[in-house]
Amino acid sequence: MDVSSENDTAEYKAPERLLKFLVKNAERHQYDFNDESASHLLQEVYMSLLNYDESNWKYLVKEGPVSVTSKFRLPEVQKRQFGDEITDLGSEVCGHVFRNGEPVYRCRTCAMDNTCVLCARCFRNTNHDGHETHVSIPTDSNGICDCGDPEAWKVPLGCSIHASKDDGPKAEDVLPRELQESIHSTISTVLDFILDVFNCSPINLKATQTVDSVLEDERRSRLSETKYFVEDEQCSVFRVMLWNDEKHKFDDVIRLTMEAMNTNDWSFGEQVAQRVNSIGRFAVSTSRSIDDLLDIAQVFAKVDLAVNVRSARDFFRENDCGTLILWLYDLMESQICGYKGFLRDIICDELVKCWNSGLKHPTYDEPNLTTPYRKRFRQMNDGLNVEDFRPVVLRNIRQLINERRRMHSALPTERITLPGDYWKSPREEGLKVLSMAESPYSRLRLDYFFLYDLKYWKNLRNLLSELYVVPLNQNLQFKRAMAIRFSILYKTLSRAFLFADREPEHSVTFLSVQFFTTPSLAELLVLRYDFLTTANSSLYSLFTCQKRSRSTETGGPSIEINQRALVSQRNAMLFGDLGYLLMHPSVMGLVHSDKRFIKQYSDLFHLFQGILCHVRAVHEHVEWDSSIYKLLFVIYSVAKLGHKVACCYSSAPYEDMLYACNYLIDFILQPVHQNKKETEPSACLPAADYNETTPLVEHKVSSDSVSFYHPLHWVLSGIMKFMNPSRLSTWDDRTKLALMDHPLRAFVWLAQIDVGLWVRNGAKVRGMAHHYKHLTIYDYAFDKDLLLVQLMVSTLPPDLALNAIVQRFELTDWVASVSYEHSVYDSERLPLMVEKLLLMIVGLITEREQLQQLSVEELIKNRIAQQLVFGPVGVFLTFATYFGAVH
């Protein structure tokens, strides 16, 4: 398949009989989806695939025709009949999808990284004698065998199955032309029907429904007679559907089901709960009375369960679509005339063509997402609950989907108010000349399958994930096209995942690891589509509510932080996507050479600068607040991302490092905007005529706001690590004092917590101190602060550096006085604080791992020696925990 070809718009005549069948199937079975209706559907699509000629079964099975039932699986039949005769003719890659409980093989000697794996069949047919191999049985599924993927292995594996491409006749030369056209037209028809059905399905399952809205939904869901050759009749039967949300308990669902259905039958409620949990949804009741169904739905809705009322015809067709998607998956896994990839490649080819809508009342004539609407959306978005559906988010997603239907418009994206021109892509003009499969201005079937992800139920989402995964390594051209379409829709998909997904673990966004870990795809997306800017701006806009306040107390503009996005653990996936991109050498080179990116990351990291700050409680105890721990997850992701950004400068020219450092320093000392709420004051630049005895700005950790978290400093420290120390003389003493101030505050705060000065602030402050020193974040935060202080102290006059440290420890007056009294530290804590001061000075002098830029081997030896001082340490714990940032 050549997805880049301009001939990919070739159309095949749609089978009229199949189209009529798809419209009338629901009515024929009285809107009751069961094994019989599924059997009839499969019989029809298989016959349409074979051009309604039963003799064509010979191309699929040995003994045909076969009896097709709802349980019929073509790959299983072929495996029974052909056995080992099935070979991947013409296939250079395996792409086997792992099932639960299936062994996964790794060869660390051959693989590029730990994500590259082999199935048992390919492992046995490759030579790994003397290699470091490992076999495991993972608990999850959907992994892919990477045999044949040239980017997964350091050396050619020489697999006897996939080593070379077969030069024999191709499937196109063997199969009759009429059969090939029938296969194309059937698959095209099925894909369009699926999109027609789900186009009308609601995204927001918690919207308030009325009789009129349900009837209007039924009317707008009818299919077009022009396309389907038969009139779609009105449906007067309706159902109430209960949906899974991975949040409510079984007992809650059982109790509400009994209440809604006015029954004392516990077993019925239990059956509903189990079906909803296993399948993802369940029809609780069917009736011609919409009022009765709405009353039932209201019982579930009062506890925020996802429930909706629609016509039985539409629910039936959605179930039909589930059967058809399973059928497409079977075709991908099947062979025809010994060619296993032929049907798969046709499906891939049809997915990257335009959707030919067959709706009687198209939805793309809805109003545009106008500027006033966008403004109102941004204003309302602040109140979103991360775990719930909210109408404003889902309505916006629906509008985005509908805007994509407008033939004259480009792909819509959220218009985000970003701080500068460096957020704009310089590559937009070049994208207009790309092929349809690669252009952001085209509208393909695959796009809508991605966009409709929230409309599917759990089982269907799992099935679609397998459907997407199967061709990823088996058809590398389609993998490229899918990666491009995914990146084009990334902002919309990530927003839906973060704010509106009921079942986030089943989201299509987890395909990102398949695309962003592949070097050639990452380079393509970043260089041609400026995807790094897309990913950065997605994170920035999600965390800022897309809102900026006009002014702060200091008179400058401020940023409104989206607190609900901040505490969601889902944002770790978005940070992870950026991390995958930044591990590729070509992307790392672009980050340090293109000045836009250090500016973008400065804006992004500034959102978290000084976050989670506290003021010491002196007279009253602070009440317990458990929400603080939710924020620590995002801090870890931010710190890890900052480390990866800094590592992009490991081999950068001095000019690039100097530019990045200067920009970060200016941003730290004179930020263009201030985070609006609950952040540590950013002022740290001493006056031009500062006192050398107390050179730092006036700030007391014991009484003023203070924070552990300064990602801008962490990135700056990480970049300076790669610079020659002699280059640090570029900056004057005043600047160096300012740069070391915030890390010093963190160290002093840590010392004051250790001596019990912050005891009235409760357990949350102790928890934050533990987190700051914890091994999982130590290399990304504490170590970076220590290095920055070391770099500044080593180039400052010794007296000045020591005075600054003593001042921040609030011991200047005590050192100069003959009195042993202190205004803050009592007689018990004073010697302890002096001890902490001396220990810090000793640490600044002796902890020189980063200053010396030790090799990985030397660093590991040092770490092991340090940990063994405190007792024995397990091997796996050592390497997984203590060396997370060693590379």
JSON list of C-alpha atoms in Angstrom, two decimals, residues 258-407:
[
{"chain": "A", "resi": 258, "resn": "MET", "atom": "CA", "xyz": [-33.29, -1.95, 41.69]},
{"chain": "A", "resi": 259, "resn": "GLU", "atom": "CA", "xyz": [-34.60, 1.52, 42.51]},
{"chain": "A", "resi": 260, "resn": "ALA", "atom": "CA", "xyz": [-34.92, 2.56, 38.87]},
{"chain": "A", "resi": 261, "resn": "MET", "atom": "CA", "xyz": [-36.68, -0.66, 37.83]},
{"chain": "A", "resi": 262, "resn": "ASN", "atom": "CA", "xyz": [-38.82, -0.74, 41.00]},
{"chain": "A", "resi": 263, "resn": "THR", "atom": "CA", "xyz": [-37.76, -4.28, 41.86]},
{"chain": "A", "resi": 264, "resn": "ASN", "atom": "CA", "xyz": [-36.30, -6.16, 44.82]},
{"chain": "A", "resi": 265, "resn": "ASP", "atom": "CA", "xyz": [-34.47, -8.64, 42.59]},
{"chain": "A", "resi": 266, "resn": "TRP", "atom": "CA", "xyz": [-30.84, -8.29, 43.66]},
{"chain": "A", "resi": 267, "resn": "SER", "atom": "CA", "xyz": [-29.69, -10.78, 41.00]},
{"chain": "A", "resi": 268, "resn": "PHE", "atom": "CA", "xyz": [-31.02, -8.54, 38.22]},
{"chain": "A", "resi": 269, "resn": "GLY", "atom": "CA", "xyz": [-29.12, -5.54, 39.57]},
{"chain": "A", "resi": 270, "resn": "GLU", "atom": "CA", "xyz": [-26.01, -7.69, 39.91]},
{"chain": "A", "resi": 271, "resn": "GLN", "atom": "CA", "xyz": [-26.35, -8.85, 36.30]},
{"chain": "A", "resi": 272, "resn": "VAL", "atom": "CA", "xyz": [-26.62, -5.24, 35.11]},
{"chain": "A", "resi": 273, "resn": "ALA", "atom": "CA", "xyz": [-23.56, -4.20, 37.12]},
{"chain": "A", "resi": 274, "resn": "GLN", "atom": "CA", "xyz": [-21.48, -7.12, 35.84]},
{"chain": "A", "resi": 275, "resn": "ARG", "atom": "CA", "xyz": [-22.46, -6.55, 32.22]},
{"chain": "A", "resi": 276, "resn": "VAL", "atom": "CA", "xyz": [-21.75, -2.83, 32.45]},
{"chain": "A", "resi": 277, "resn": "ASN", "atom": "CA", "xyz": [-18.36, -3.54, 33.98]},
{"chain": "A", "resi": 278, "resn": "SER", "atom": "CA", "xyz": [-17.33, -6.26, 31.54]},
{"chain": "A", "resi": 279, "resn": "ILE", "atom": "CA", "xyz": [-18.82, -4.91, 28.30]},
{"chain": "A", "resi": 280, "resn": "GLY", "atom": "CA", "xyz": [-18.87, -1.20, 29.02]},
{"chain": "A", "resi": 281, "resn": "ARG", "atom": "CA", "xyz": [-22.63, -0.62, 28.73]},
{"chain": "A", "resi": 282, "resn": "PHE", "atom": "CA", "xyz": [-25.97, -2.38, 29.14]},
{"chain": "A", "resi": 283, "resn": "ALA", "atom": "CA", "xyz": [-29.54, -1.67, 28.03]},
{"chain": "A", "resi": 284, "resn": "VAL", "atom": "CA", "xyz": [-31.53, -1.48, 31.26]},
{"chain": "A", "resi": 285, "resn": "SER", "atom": "CA", "xyz": [-35.00, -1.09, 29.75]},
{"chain": "A", "resi": 286, "resn": "THR", "atom": "CA", "xyz": [-36.83, -0.87, 26.41]},
{"chain": "A", "resi": 287, "resn": "SER", "atom": "CA", "xyz": [-40.13, 0.95, 25.89]},
{"chain": "A", "resi": 288, "resn": "ARG", "atom": "CA", "xyz": [-42.19, 3.06, 23.52]},
{"chain": "A", "resi": 289, "resn": "SER", "atom": "CA", "xyz": [-42.68, 5.60, 26.32]},
{"chain": "A", "resi": 290, "resn": "ILE", "atom": "CA", "xyz": [-39.80, 8.05, 26.34]},
{"chain": "A", "resi": 291, "resn": "ASP", "atom": "CA", "xyz": [-41.09, 9.62, 29.57]},
{"chain": "A", "resi": 292, "resn": "ASP", "atom": "CA", "xyz": [-40.80, 6.30, 31.42]},
{"chain": "A", "resi": 293, "resn": "LEU", "atom": "CA", "xyz": [-37.27, 5.77, 30.15]},
{"chain": "A", "resi": 294, "resn": "LEU", "atom": "CA", "xyz": [-36.23, 9.30, 31.13]},
{"chain": "A", "resi": 295, "resn": "ASP", "atom": "CA", "xyz": [-37.54, 8.64, 34.65]},
{"chain": "A", "resi": 296, "resn": "ILE", "atom": "CA", "xyz": [-35.35, 5.54, 34.84]},
{"chain": "A", "resi": 297, "resn": "ALA", "atom": "CA", "xyz": [-32.37, 7.47, 33.50]},
{"chain": "A", "resi": 298, "resn": "GLN", "atom": "CA", "xyz": [-32.89, 10.19, 36.09]},
{"chain": "A", "resi": 299, "resn": "VAL", "atom": "CA", "xyz": [-32.38, 7.69, 38.92]},
{"chain": "A", "resi": 300, "resn": "PHE", "atom": "CA", "xyz": [-28.91, 6.84, 37.62]},
{"chain": "A", "resi": 301, "resn": "ALA", "atom": "CA", "xyz": [-28.08, 10.43, 36.71]},
{"chain": "A", "resi": 302, "resn": "LYS", "atom": "CA", "xyz": [-28.63, 11.71, 40.24]},
{"chain": "A", "resi": 303, "resn": "VAL", "atom": "CA", "xyz": [-25.37, 10.04, 41.34]},
{"chain": "A", "resi": 304, "resn": "ASP", "atom": "CA", "xyz": [-23.53, 11.12, 38.18]},
{"chain": "A", "resi": 305, "resn": "LEU", "atom": "CA", "xyz": [-23.65, 7.78, 36.38]},
{"chain": "A", "resi": 306, "resn": "ALA", "atom": "CA", "xyz": [-23.40, 7.95, 32.60]},
{"chain": "A", "resi": 307, "resn": "VAL", "atom": "CA", "xyz": [-26.77, 7.07, 31.09]},
{"chain": "A", "resi": 308, "resn": "ASN", "atom": "CA", "xyz": [-28.70, 8.06, 27.97]},
{"chain": "A", "resi": 309, "resn": "VAL", "atom": "CA", "xyz": [-31.92, 7.36, 26.10]},
{"chain": "A", "resi": 310, "resn": "ARG", "atom": "CA", "xyz": [-31.89, 6.75, 22.33]},
{"chain": "A", "resi": 311, "resn": "SER", "atom": "CA", "xyz": [-33.89, 4.86, 19.75]},
{"chain": "A", "resi": 312, "resn": "ALA", "atom": "CA", "xyz": [-33.50, 1.08, 19.83]},
{"chain": "A", "resi": 313, "resn": "ARG", "atom": "CA", "xyz": [-32.56, 1.27, 16.14]},
{"chain": "A", "resi": 314, "resn": "ASP", "atom": "CA", "xyz": [-29.50, 3.40, 16.87]},
{"chain": "A", "resi": 315, "resn": "PHE", "atom": "CA", "xyz": [-28.32, 1.17, 19.72]},
{"chain": "A", "resi": 316, "resn": "PHE", "atom": "CA", "xyz": [-28.84, -1.86, 17.46]},
{"chain": "A", "resi": 317, "resn": "ARG", "atom": "CA", "xyz": [-26.72, -0.29, 14.73]},
{"chain": "A", "resi": 318, "resn": "GLU", "atom": "CA", "xyz": [-23.98, 0.53, 17.21]},
{"chain": "A", "resi": 319, "resn": "ASN", "atom": "CA", "xyz": [-23.89, -3.16, 18.13]},
{"chain": "A", "resi": 320, "resn": "ASP", "atom": "CA", "xyz": [-23.81, -3.97, 14.42]},
{"chain": "A", "resi": 321, "resn": "CYS", "atom": "CA", "xyz": [-20.76, -1.74, 14.18]},
{"chain": "A", "resi": 322, "resn": "GLY", "atom": "CA", "xyz": [-19.10, -3.69, 16.99]},
{"chain": "A", "resi": 323, "resn": "THR", "atom": "CA", "xyz": [-19.62, -6.89, 15.01]},
{"chain": "A", "resi": 324, "resn": "LEU", "atom": "CA", "xyz": [-18.31, -5.25, 11.84]},
{"chain": "A", "resi": 325, "resn": "ILE", "atom": "CA", "xyz": [-15.17, -3.97, 13.59]},
{"chain": "A", "resi": 326, "resn": "LEU", "atom": "CA", "xyz": [-14.51, -7.51, 14.87]},
{"chain": "A", "resi": 327, "resn": "TRP", "atom": "CA", "xyz": [-15.00, -8.70, 11.29]},
{"chain": "A", "resi": 328, "resn": "LEU", "atom": "CA", "xyz": [-12.45, -6.17, 10.03]},
{"chain": "A", "resi": 329, "resn": "TYR", "atom": "CA", "xyz": [-10.03, -7.33, 12.71]},
{"chain": "A", "resi": 330, "resn": "ASP", "atom": "CA", "xyz": [-10.50, -10.94, 11.54]},
{"chain": "A", "resi": 331, "resn": "LEU", "atom": "CA", "xyz": [-9.76, -9.90, 7.97]},
{"chain": "A", "resi": 332, "resn": "MET", "atom": "CA", "xyz": [-6.54, -8.25, 9.10]},
{"chain": "A", "resi": 333, "resn": "GLU", "atom": "CA", "xyz": [-5.48, -11.53, 10.72]},
{"chain": "A", "resi": 334, "resn": "SER", "atom": "CA", "xyz": [-6.52, -13.67, 7.73]},
{"chain": "A", "resi": 335, "resn": "GLN", "atom": "CA", "xyz": [-4.85, -14.71, 4.50]},
{"chain": "A", "resi": 336, "resn": "ILE", "atom": "CA", "xyz": [-6.22, -14.96, 1.00]},
{"chain": "A", "resi": 337, "resn": "CYS", "atom": "CA", "xyz": [-4.48, -17.32, -1.42]},
{"chain": "A", "resi": 338, "resn": "GLY", "atom": "CA", "xyz": [-1.60, -17.52, 1.04]},
{"chain": "A", "resi": 339, "resn": "TYR", "atom": "CA", "xyz": [-1.14, -13.73, 1.20]},
{"chain": "A", "resi": 340, "resn": "LYS", "atom": "CA", "xyz": [-1.70, -12.73, 4.79]},
{"chain": "A", "resi": 341, "resn": "GLY", "atom": "CA", "xyz": [-1.15, -9.02, 4.27]},
{"chain": "A", "resi": 342, "resn": "PHE", "atom": "CA", "xyz": [-3.46, -8.45, 1.30]},
{"chain": "A", "resi": 343, "resn": "LEU", "atom": "CA", "xyz": [-6.72, -7.91, 3.19]},
{"chain": "A", "resi": 344, "resn": "ARG", "atom": "CA", "xyz": [-4.92, -5.97, 5.90]},
{"chain": "A", "resi": 345, "resn": "ASP", "atom": "CA", "xyz": [-3.40, -3.59, 3.36]},
{"chain": "A", "resi": 346, "resn": "ILE", "atom": "CA", "xyz": [-6.78, -2.96, 1.71]},
{"chain": "A", "resi": 347, "resn": "ILE", "atom": "CA", "xyz": [-8.28, -2.01, 5.08]},
{"chain": "A", "resi": 348, "resn": "CYS", "atom": "CA", "xyz": [-5.34, 0.31, 5.72]},
{"chain": "A", "resi": 349, "resn": "ASP", "atom": "CA", "xyz": [-5.74, 1.80, 2.25]},
{"chain": "A", "resi": 350, "resn": "GLU", "atom": "CA", "xyz": [-9.45, 2.47, 2.81]},
{"chain": "A", "resi": 351, "resn": "LEU", "atom": "CA", "xyz": [-8.88, 4.01, 6.25]},
{"chain": "A", "resi": 352, "resn": "VAL", "atom": "CA", "xyz": [-6.77, 6.79, 4.77]},
{"chain": "A", "resi": 353, "resn": "LYS", "atom": "CA", "xyz": [-9.44, 7.79, 2.25]},
{"chain": "A", "resi": 354, "resn": "CYS", "atom": "CA", "xyz": [-12.20, 10.34, 2.72]},
{"chain": "A", "resi": 355, "resn": "TRP", "atom": "CA", "xyz": [-15.41, 9.43, 4.48]},
{"chain": "A", "resi": 356, "resn": "ASN", "atom": "CA", "xyz": [-18.41, 9.47, 2.15]},
{"chain": "A", "resi": 357, "resn": "SER", "atom": "CA", "xyz": [-21.15, 10.43, 4.59]},
{"chain": "A", "resi": 358, "resn": "GLY", "atom": "CA", "xyz": [-24.54, 8.81, 4.25]},
{"chain": "A", "resi": 359, "resn": "LEU", "atom": "CA", "xyz": [-26.59, 10.78, 6.78]},
{"chain": "A", "resi": 360, "resn": "LYS", "atom": "CA", "xyz": [-30.08, 11.95, 5.91]},
{"chain": "A", "resi": 361, "resn": "HIS", "atom": "CA", "xyz": [-29.59, 15.07, 8.07]},
{"chain": "A", "resi": 362, "resn": "PRO", "atom": "CA", "xyz": [-25.87, 15.90, 8.01]},
{"chain": "A", "resi": 363, "resn": "THR", "atom": "CA", "xyz": [-24.43, 17.37, 11.20]},
{"chain": "A", "resi": 364, "resn": "TYR", "atom": "CA", "xyz": [-21.84, 19.54, 9.50]},
{"chain": "A", "resi": 365, "resn": "ASP", "atom": "CA", "xyz": [-24.41, 22.30, 8.93]},
{"chain": "A", "resi": 366, "resn": "GLU", "atom": "CA", "xyz": [-24.30, 23.17, 12.63]},
{"chain": "A", "resi": 367, "resn": "PRO", "atom": "CA", "xyz": [-23.01, 26.64, 13.56]},
{"chain": "A", "resi": 368, "resn": "ASN", "atom": "CA", "xyz": [-19.32, 27.36, 13.45]},
{"chain": "A", "resi": 369, "resn": "LEU", "atom": "CA", "xyz": [-17.28, 27.41, 16.61]},
{"chain": "A", "resi": 370, "resn": "THR", "atom": "CA", "xyz": [-17.20, 31.18, 16.54]},
{"chain": "A", "resi": 371, "resn": "THR", "atom": "CA", "xyz": [-14.88, 33.46, 18.42]},
{"chain": "A", "resi": 372, "resn": "PRO", "atom": "CA", "xyz": [-17.52, 34.42, 21.04]},
{"chain": "A", "resi": 373, "resn": "TYR", "atom": "CA", "xyz": [-18.19, 30.75, 21.62]},
{"chain": "A", "resi": 374, "resn": "ARG", "atom": "CA", "xyz": [-14.47, 30.06, 22.06]},
{"chain": "A", "resi": 375, "resn": "LYS", "atom": "CA", "xyz": [-14.28, 32.92, 24.54]},
{"chain": "A", "resi": 376, "resn": "ARG", "atom": "CA", "xyz": [-17.22, 31.55, 26.50]},
{"chain": "A", "resi": 377, "resn": "PHE", "atom": "CA", "xyz": [-15.68, 28.10, 26.36]},
{"chain": "A", "resi": 378, "resn": "ARG", "atom": "CA", "xyz": [-12.43, 29.36, 27.86]},
{"chain": "A", "resi": 379, "resn": "GLN", "atom": "CA", "xyz": [-14.33, 31.15, 30.62]},
{"chain": "A", "resi": 380, "resn": "MET", "atom": "CA", "xyz": [-16.37, 28.10, 31.53]},
{"chain": "A", "resi": 381, "resn": "ASN", "atom": "CA", "xyz": [-13.51, 25.62, 31.22]},
{"chain": "A", "resi": 382, "resn": "ASP", "atom": "CA", "xyz": [-12.08, 26.59, 34.60]},
{"chain": "A", "resi": 383, "resn": "GLY", "atom": "CA", "xyz": [-14.83, 24.70, 36.37]},
{"chain": "A", "resi": 384, "resn": "LEU", "atom": "CA", "xyz": [-14.14, 21.35, 34.75]},
{"chain": "A", "resi": 385, "resn": "ASN", "atom": "CA", "xyz": [-13.98, 18.22, 36.86]},
{"chain": "A", "resi": 386, "resn": "VAL", "atom": "CA", "xyz": [-11.13, 16.08, 35.60]},
{"chain": "A", "resi": 387, "resn": "GLU", "atom": "CA", "xyz": [-12.88, 12.82, 36.31]},
{"chain": "A", "resi": 388, "resn": "ASP", "atom": "CA", "xyz": [-16.26, 13.71, 34.82]},
{"chain": "A", "resi": 389, "resn": "PHE", "atom": "CA", "xyz": [-17.88, 14.53, 31.54]},
{"chain": "A", "resi": 390, "resn": "ARG", "atom": "CA", "xyz": [-18.69, 18.19, 31.30]},
{"chain": "A", "resi": 391, "resn": "PRO", "atom": "CA", "xyz": [-20.98, 19.53, 28.57]},
{"chain": "A", "resi": 392, "resn": "VAL", "atom": "CA", "xyz": [-18.70, 22.40, 27.65]},
{"chain": "A", "resi": 393, "resn": "VAL", "atom": "CA", "xyz": [-15.72, 20.15, 26.86]},
{"chain": "A", "resi": 394, "resn": "LEU", "atom": "CA", "xyz": [-17.80, 17.57, 25.06]},
{"chain": "A", "resi": 395, "resn": "ARG", "atom": "CA", "xyz": [-19.77, 20.16, 23.12]},
{"chain": "A", "resi": 396, "resn": "ASN", "atom": "CA", "xyz": [-16.50, 21.67, 22.00]},
{"chain": "A", "resi": 397, "resn": "ILE", "atom": "CA", "xyz": [-15.18, 18.29, 20.88]},
{"chain": "A", "resi": 398, "resn": "ARG", "atom": "CA", "xyz": [-18.40, 17.75, 18.93]},
{"chain": "A", "resi": 399, "resn": "GLN", "atom": "CA", "xyz": [-17.96, 21.13, 17.30]},
{"chain": "A", "resi": 400, "resn": "LEU", "atom": "CA", "xyz": [-14.39, 20.26, 16.39]},
{"chain": "A", "resi": 401, "resn": "ILE", "atom": "CA", "xyz": [-15.61, 17.06, 14.77]},
{"chain": "A", "resi": 402, "resn": "ASN", "atom": "CA", "xyz": [-18.28, 18.91, 12.83]},
{"chain": "A", "resi": 403, "resn": "GLU", "atom": "CA", "xyz": [-15.91, 21.62, 11.67]},
{"chain": "A", "resi": 404, "resn": "ARG", "atom": "CA", "xyz": [-13.71, 18.94, 10.16]},
{"chain": "A", "resi": 405, "resn": "ARG", "atom": "CA", "xyz": [-16.64, 18.02, 7.96]},
{"chain": "A", "resi": 406, "resn": "ARG", "atom": "CA", "xyz": [-16.54, 21.38, 6.19]},
{"chain": "A", "resi": 407, "resn": "MET", "atom": "CA", "xyz": [-14.91, 20.76, 2.86]}
]
